Amino acid sequence: METALSRVNSIEFAIYLTQRANERNIHLNVTKLQKLLYICYGLYLSYAEEYLLDERPEAWQYGPFFPEVHKKQKENNDSLEVLIPRISEDRFKEYDFLIDAVLEAFGTWTAMNLVEWTHQKGTAWHKKYVIQDRQKDFLDNFDIKLDFNKFVKIKE
């Protein structure tokens, strides 16, 4: 299940996601970008049974966060928009179906709506952060996959 070839750079993917959101006039703050990135990660994991990104999400207070993406956001005053011109559309074209589906379903949600959604009892975040004493730690990919299986028609 773990193939390095299927992984893309999380920061570059986050920048491309921001670019695609901007094209739809969807504003992404730090938290909303992190949650939409997590949804892309989870859906891809469930659908392709491979890891989308080269980093795993961690359980933080406001839900799943990708530390390297967050670090880059902080370096750029909580925004990745200044970096957008660097990402070529061709590099991530194969993921447009995924990004478009996520933006269509969740793009109008607020950051707090997304936080509440990821904080539901029984989710991968809940199991790691609430049940295990609020320690920042990687979310279990098996639990993430379980969370997103209900959204993906499983191949037979």
PDB file of C-alpha atoms in Angstrom:
ATOM      1  CA  MET A   1       0.000   0.000   0.000  1.00  0.00           C
ATOM      2  CA  GLU A   2       2.853   2.427   0.647  1.00  0.00           C
ATOM      3  CA  THR A   3       4.421   3.483  -2.628  1.00  0.00           C
ATOM      4  CA  ALA A   4       6.691   6.495  -2.798  1.00  0.00           C
ATOM      5  CA  LEU A   5       5.734   7.102  -6.432  1.00  0.00           C
ATOM      6  CA  SER A   6       2.161   7.941  -5.471  1.00  0.00           C
ATOM      7  CA  ARG A   7       3.168  10.663  -3.038  1.00  0.00           C
ATOM      8  CA  VAL A   8       3.301  14.321  -3.907  1.00  0.00           C
ATOM      9  CA  ASN A   9       4.893  17.157  -1.991  1.00  0.00           C
ATOM     10  CA  SER A  10       2.382  18.348   0.594  1.00  0.00           C
ATOM     11  CA  ILE A  11       3.355  22.021   0.350  1.00  0.00           C
ATOM     12  CA  GLU A  12       3.112  22.071  -3.431  1.00  0.00           C
ATOM     13  CA  PHE A  13      -0.216  20.240  -3.314  1.00  0.00           C
ATOM     14  CA  ALA A  14      -1.520  22.725  -0.730  1.00  0.00           C
ATOM     15  CA  ILE A  15      -0.454  25.606  -2.959  1.00  0.00           C
ATOM     16  CA  TYR A  16      -2.224  24.026  -5.929  1.00  0.00           C
ATOM     17  CA  LEU A  17      -5.337  23.428  -3.809  1.00  0.00           C
ATOM     18  CA  THR A  18      -5.255  27.114  -2.826  1.00  0.00           C
ATOM     19  CA  GLN A  19      -4.891  28.085  -6.469  1.00  0.00           C
ATOM     20  CA  ARG A  20      -7.903  25.956  -7.458  1.00  0.00           C
ATOM     21  CA  ALA A  21      -9.944  27.399  -4.582  1.00  0.00           C
ATOM     22  CA  ASN A  22      -9.067  30.942  -5.676  1.00  0.00           C
ATOM     23  CA  GLU A  23     -10.338  30.143  -9.176  1.00  0.00           C
ATOM     24  CA  ARG A  24     -13.711  29.387  -7.551  1.00  0.00           C
ATOM     25  CA  ASN A  25     -13.560  32.479  -5.321  1.00  0.00           C
ATOM     26  CA  ILE A  26     -13.193  30.307  -2.220  1.00  0.00           C
ATOM     27  CA  HIS A  27     -11.034  31.988   0.415  1.00  0.00           C
ATOM     28  CA  LEU A  28      -8.881  29.631   2.483  1.00  0.00           C
ATOM     29  CA  ASN A  29      -7.553  30.609   5.874  1.00  0.00           C
ATOM     30  CA  VAL A  30      -4.962  28.459   7.655  1.00  0.00           C
ATOM     31  CA  THR A  31      -7.472  26.105   9.241  1.00  0.00           C
ATOM     32  CA  LYS A  32      -9.751  25.722   6.234  1.00  0.00           C
ATOM     33  CA  LEU A  33      -6.820  24.873   3.963  1.00  0.00           C
ATOM     34  CA  GLN A  34      -5.598  22.289   6.460  1.00  0.00           C
ATOM     35  CA  LYS A  35      -9.025  20.645   6.658  1.00  0.00           C
ATOM     36  CA  LEU A  36      -9.547  20.570   2.884  1.00  0.00           C
ATOM     37  CA  LEU A  37      -6.055  19.141   2.489  1.00  0.00           C
ATOM     38  CA  TYR A  38      -6.962  16.481   5.036  1.00  0.00           C
ATOM     39  CA  ILE A  39     -10.158  15.631   3.168  1.00  0.00           C
ATOM     40  CA  CYS A  40      -8.164  15.234  -0.060  1.00  0.00           C
ATOM     41  CA  TYR A  41      -5.706  13.009   1.812  1.00  0.00           C
ATOM     42  CA  GLY A  42      -8.456  10.863   3.325  1.00  0.00           C
ATOM     43  CA  LEU A  43     -10.490  10.473   0.152  1.00  0.00           C
ATOM     44  CA  TYR A  44      -7.411   9.548  -1.864  1.00  0.00           C
ATOM     45  CA  LEU A  45      -6.325   7.046   0.771  1.00  0.00           C
ATOM     46  CA  SER A  46      -9.748   5.438   0.718  1.00  0.00           C
ATOM     47  CA  TYR A  47     -10.128   5.475  -3.066  1.00  0.00           C
ATOM     48  CA  ALA A  48      -6.632   4.647  -4.311  1.00  0.00           C
ATOM     49  CA  GLU A  49      -5.436   2.820  -1.204  1.00  0.00           C
ATOM     50  CA  GLU A  50      -2.237   4.840  -1.457  1.00  0.00           C
ATOM     51  CA  TYR A  51      -0.871   7.852   0.344  1.00  0.00           C
ATOM     52  CA  LEU A  52      -1.416  11.092  -1.525  1.00  0.00           C
ATOM     53  CA  LEU A  53       1.162  13.237   0.242  1.00  0.00           C
ATOM     54  CA  ASP A  54       4.724  12.919   1.436  1.00  0.00           C
ATOM     55  CA  GLU A  55       3.694  13.821   4.990  1.00  0.00           C
ATOM     56  CA  ARG A  56       1.068  12.463   7.328  1.00  0.00           C
ATOM     57  CA  PRO A  57      -1.482  14.514   9.228  1.00  0.00           C
ATOM     58  CA  GLU A  58      -1.066  14.984  12.961  1.00  0.00           C
ATOM     59  CA  ALA A  59      -3.769  15.398  15.604  1.00  0.00           C
ATOM     60  CA  TRP A  60      -3.699  19.022  16.769  1.00  0.00           C
ATOM     61  CA  GLN A  61      -6.164  20.976  18.872  1.00  0.00           C
ATOM     62  CA  TYR A  62      -8.179  22.173  15.867  1.00  0.00           C
ATOM     63  CA  GLY A  63      -8.139  18.837  14.104  1.00  0.00           C
ATOM     64  CA  PRO A  64      -5.835  17.182  11.608  1.00  0.00           C
ATOM     65  CA  PHE A  65      -2.885  19.359  10.561  1.00  0.00           C
ATOM     66  CA  PHE A  66       0.011  18.830   8.199  1.00  0.00           C
ATOM     67  CA  PRO A  67       3.046  20.249  10.062  1.00  0.00           C
ATOM     68  CA  GLU A  68       5.197  21.100   7.041  1.00  0.00           C
ATOM     69  CA  VAL A  69       2.338  22.894   5.309  1.00  0.00           C
ATOM     70  CA  HIS A  70       1.563  24.753   8.534  1.00  0.00           C
ATOM     71  CA  LYS A  71       5.206  25.781   8.891  1.00  0.00           C
ATOM     72  CA  LYS A  72       5.202  27.146   5.325  1.00  0.00           C
ATOM     73  CA  GLN A  73       1.923  28.985   6.012  1.00  0.00           C
ATOM     74  CA  LYS A  74       3.470  30.630   9.089  1.00  0.00           C
ATOM     75  CA  GLU A  75       6.581  31.631   7.129  1.00  0.00           C
ATOM     76  CA  ASN A  76       4.284  33.425   4.670  1.00  0.00           C
ATOM     77  CA  ASN A  77       2.021  35.269   7.141  1.00  0.00           C
ATOM     78  CA  ASP A  78      -0.579  32.473   7.280  1.00  0.00           C
ATOM     79  CA  SER A  79      -0.955  32.333   3.505  1.00  0.00           C
ATOM     80  CA  LEU A  80       0.310  30.272   0.629  1.00  0.00           C
ATOM     81  CA  GLU A  81      -1.141  32.634  -1.971  1.00  0.00           C
ATOM     82  CA  VAL A  82       2.194  34.434  -2.468  1.00  0.00           C
ATOM     83  CA  LEU A  83       3.652  31.128  -3.670  1.00  0.00           C
ATOM     84  CA  ILE A  84       0.892  30.256  -6.144  1.00  0.00           C
ATOM     85  CA  PRO A  85       2.613  31.390  -9.371  1.00  0.00           C
ATOM     86  CA  ARG A  86       5.311  28.752  -8.818  1.00  0.00           C
ATOM     87  CA  ILE A  87       2.999  25.750  -9.241  1.00  0.00           C
ATOM     88  CA  SER A  88       2.362  24.512 -12.758  1.00  0.00           C
ATOM     89  CA  GLU A  89      -1.144  23.246 -13.403  1.00  0.00           C
ATOM     90  CA  ASP A  90       0.234  20.318 -15.403  1.00  0.00           C
ATOM     91  CA  ARG A  91       2.007  18.833 -12.378  1.00  0.00           C
ATOM     92  CA  PHE A  92      -1.217  18.192 -10.487  1.00  0.00           C
ATOM     93  CA  LYS A  93      -3.746  17.875 -13.324  1.00  0.00           C
ATOM     94  CA  GLU A  94      -4.352  14.217 -12.485  1.00  0.00           C
ATOM     95  CA  TYR A  95      -5.675  15.291  -9.070  1.00  0.00           C
ATOM     96  CA  ASP A  96      -8.146  17.861 -10.407  1.00  0.00           C
ATOM     97  CA  PHE A  97     -11.021  15.364 -10.064  1.00  0.00           C
ATOM     98  CA  LEU A  98     -10.228  14.999  -6.370  1.00  0.00           C
ATOM     99  CA  ILE A  99      -9.724  18.698  -5.677  1.00  0.00           C
ATOM    100  CA  ASP A 100     -12.842  19.652  -7.631  1.00  0.00           C
ATOM    101  CA  ALA A 101     -14.946  17.122  -5.705  1.00  0.00           C
ATOM    102  CA  VAL A 102     -13.608  18.368  -2.357  1.00  0.00           C
ATOM    103  CA  LEU A 103     -14.145  22.032  -3.239  1.00  0.00           C
ATOM    104  CA  GLU A 104     -17.628  21.279  -4.553  1.00  0.00           C
ATOM    105  CA  ALA A 105     -18.650  19.425  -1.400  1.00  0.00           C
ATOM    106  CA  PHE A 106     -16.770  21.404   1.265  1.00  0.00           C
ATOM    107  CA  GLY A 107     -15.657  24.692  -0.304  1.00  0.00           C
ATOM    108  CA  THR A 108     -18.540  26.702   1.154  1.00  0.00           C
ATOM    109  CA  TRP A 109     -18.047  25.313   4.653  1.00  0.00           C
ATOM    110  CA  THR A 110     -16.407  27.592   7.189  1.00  0.00           C
ATOM    111  CA  ALA A 111     -13.195  26.628   8.916  1.00  0.00           C
ATOM    112  CA  MET A 112     -15.140  26.055  12.134  1.00  0.00           C
ATOM    113  CA  ASN A 113     -17.684  23.812  10.348  1.00  0.00           C
ATOM    114  CA  LEU A 114     -14.774  21.740   9.081  1.00  0.00           C
ATOM    115  CA  VAL A 115     -13.186  21.638  12.542  1.00  0.00           C
ATOM    116  CA  GLU A 116     -16.470  20.388  14.014  1.00  0.00           C
ATOM    117  CA  TRP A 117     -16.749  17.802  11.242  1.00  0.00           C
ATOM    118  CA  THR A 118     -13.261  16.406  11.889  1.00  0.00           C
ATOM    119  CA  HIS A 119     -13.890  16.451  15.669  1.00  0.00           C
ATOM    120  CA  GLN A 120     -16.839  14.082  15.588  1.00  0.00           C
ATOM    121  CA  LYS A 121     -16.726  11.253  18.071  1.00  0.00           C
ATOM    122  CA  GLY A 122     -15.092   8.156  16.628  1.00  0.00           C
ATOM    123  CA  THR A 123     -13.050   9.910  13.919  1.00  0.00           C
ATOM    124  CA  ALA A 124      -9.340   9.328  13.493  1.00  0.00           C
ATOM    125  CA  TRP A 125      -8.687  12.726  15.111  1.00  0.00           C
ATOM    126  CA  HIS A 126     -10.977  11.981  18.062  1.00  0.00           C
ATOM    127  CA  LYS A 127      -9.338   8.623  18.673  1.00  0.00           C
ATOM    128  CA  LYS A 128      -5.849  10.112  18.657  1.00  0.00           C
ATOM    129  CA  TYR A 129      -6.314  13.526  20.289  1.00  0.00           C
ATOM    130  CA  VAL A 130      -9.203  13.148  22.731  1.00  0.00           C
ATOM    131  CA  ILE A 131      -8.846   9.543  23.791  1.00  0.00           C
ATOM    132  CA  GLN A 132      -5.036   9.651  23.952  1.00  0.00           C
ATOM    133  CA  ASP A 133      -4.649  12.716  26.189  1.00  0.00           C
ATOM    134  CA  ARG A 134      -4.340  15.552  23.672  1.00  0.00           C
ATOM    135  CA  GLN A 135      -0.881  14.624  22.435  1.00  0.00           C
ATOM    136  CA  LYS A 136       0.181  15.794  18.989  1.00  0.00           C
ATOM    137  CA  ASP A 137       0.856  12.625  17.100  1.00  0.00           C
ATOM    138  CA  PHE A 138       0.326  11.178  13.638  1.00  0.00           C
ATOM    139  CA  LEU A 139      -3.190  10.067  12.887  1.00  0.00           C
ATOM    140  CA  ASP A 140      -3.590   6.393  12.161  1.00  0.00           C
ATOM    141  CA  ASN A 141      -3.967   5.907   8.396  1.00  0.00           C
ATOM    142  CA  PHE A 142      -6.218   2.900   8.945  1.00  0.00           C
ATOM    143  CA  ASP A 143      -8.610   5.071  10.982  1.00  0.00           C
ATOM    144  CA  ILE A 144      -8.466   7.834   8.365  1.00  0.00           C
ATOM    145  CA  LYS A 145      -9.342   5.325   5.659  1.00  0.00           C
ATOM    146  CA  LEU A 146     -12.283   4.076   7.734  1.00  0.00           C
ATOM    147  CA  ASP A 147     -13.537   7.654   8.150  1.00  0.00           C
ATOM    148  CA  PHE A 148     -13.553   8.218   4.393  1.00  0.00           C
ATOM    149  CA  ASN A 149     -14.698   4.795   3.145  1.00  0.00           C
ATOM    150  CA  LYS A 150     -18.320   5.930   3.511  1.00  0.00           C
ATOM    151  CA  PHE A 151     -17.712   8.610   0.849  1.00  0.00           C
ATOM    152  CA  VAL A 152     -15.983   6.384  -1.666  1.00  0.00           C
ATOM    153  CA  LYS A 153     -17.554   3.553  -3.609  1.00  0.00           C
ATOM    154  CA  ILE A 154     -15.261   0.652  -2.871  1.00  0.00           C
ATOM    155  CA  LYS A 155     -13.948  -1.167  -5.921  1.00  0.00           C
ATOM    156  CA  GLU A 156     -15.208  -4.732  -6.164  1.00  0.00           C
TER     157      GLU A 156
END
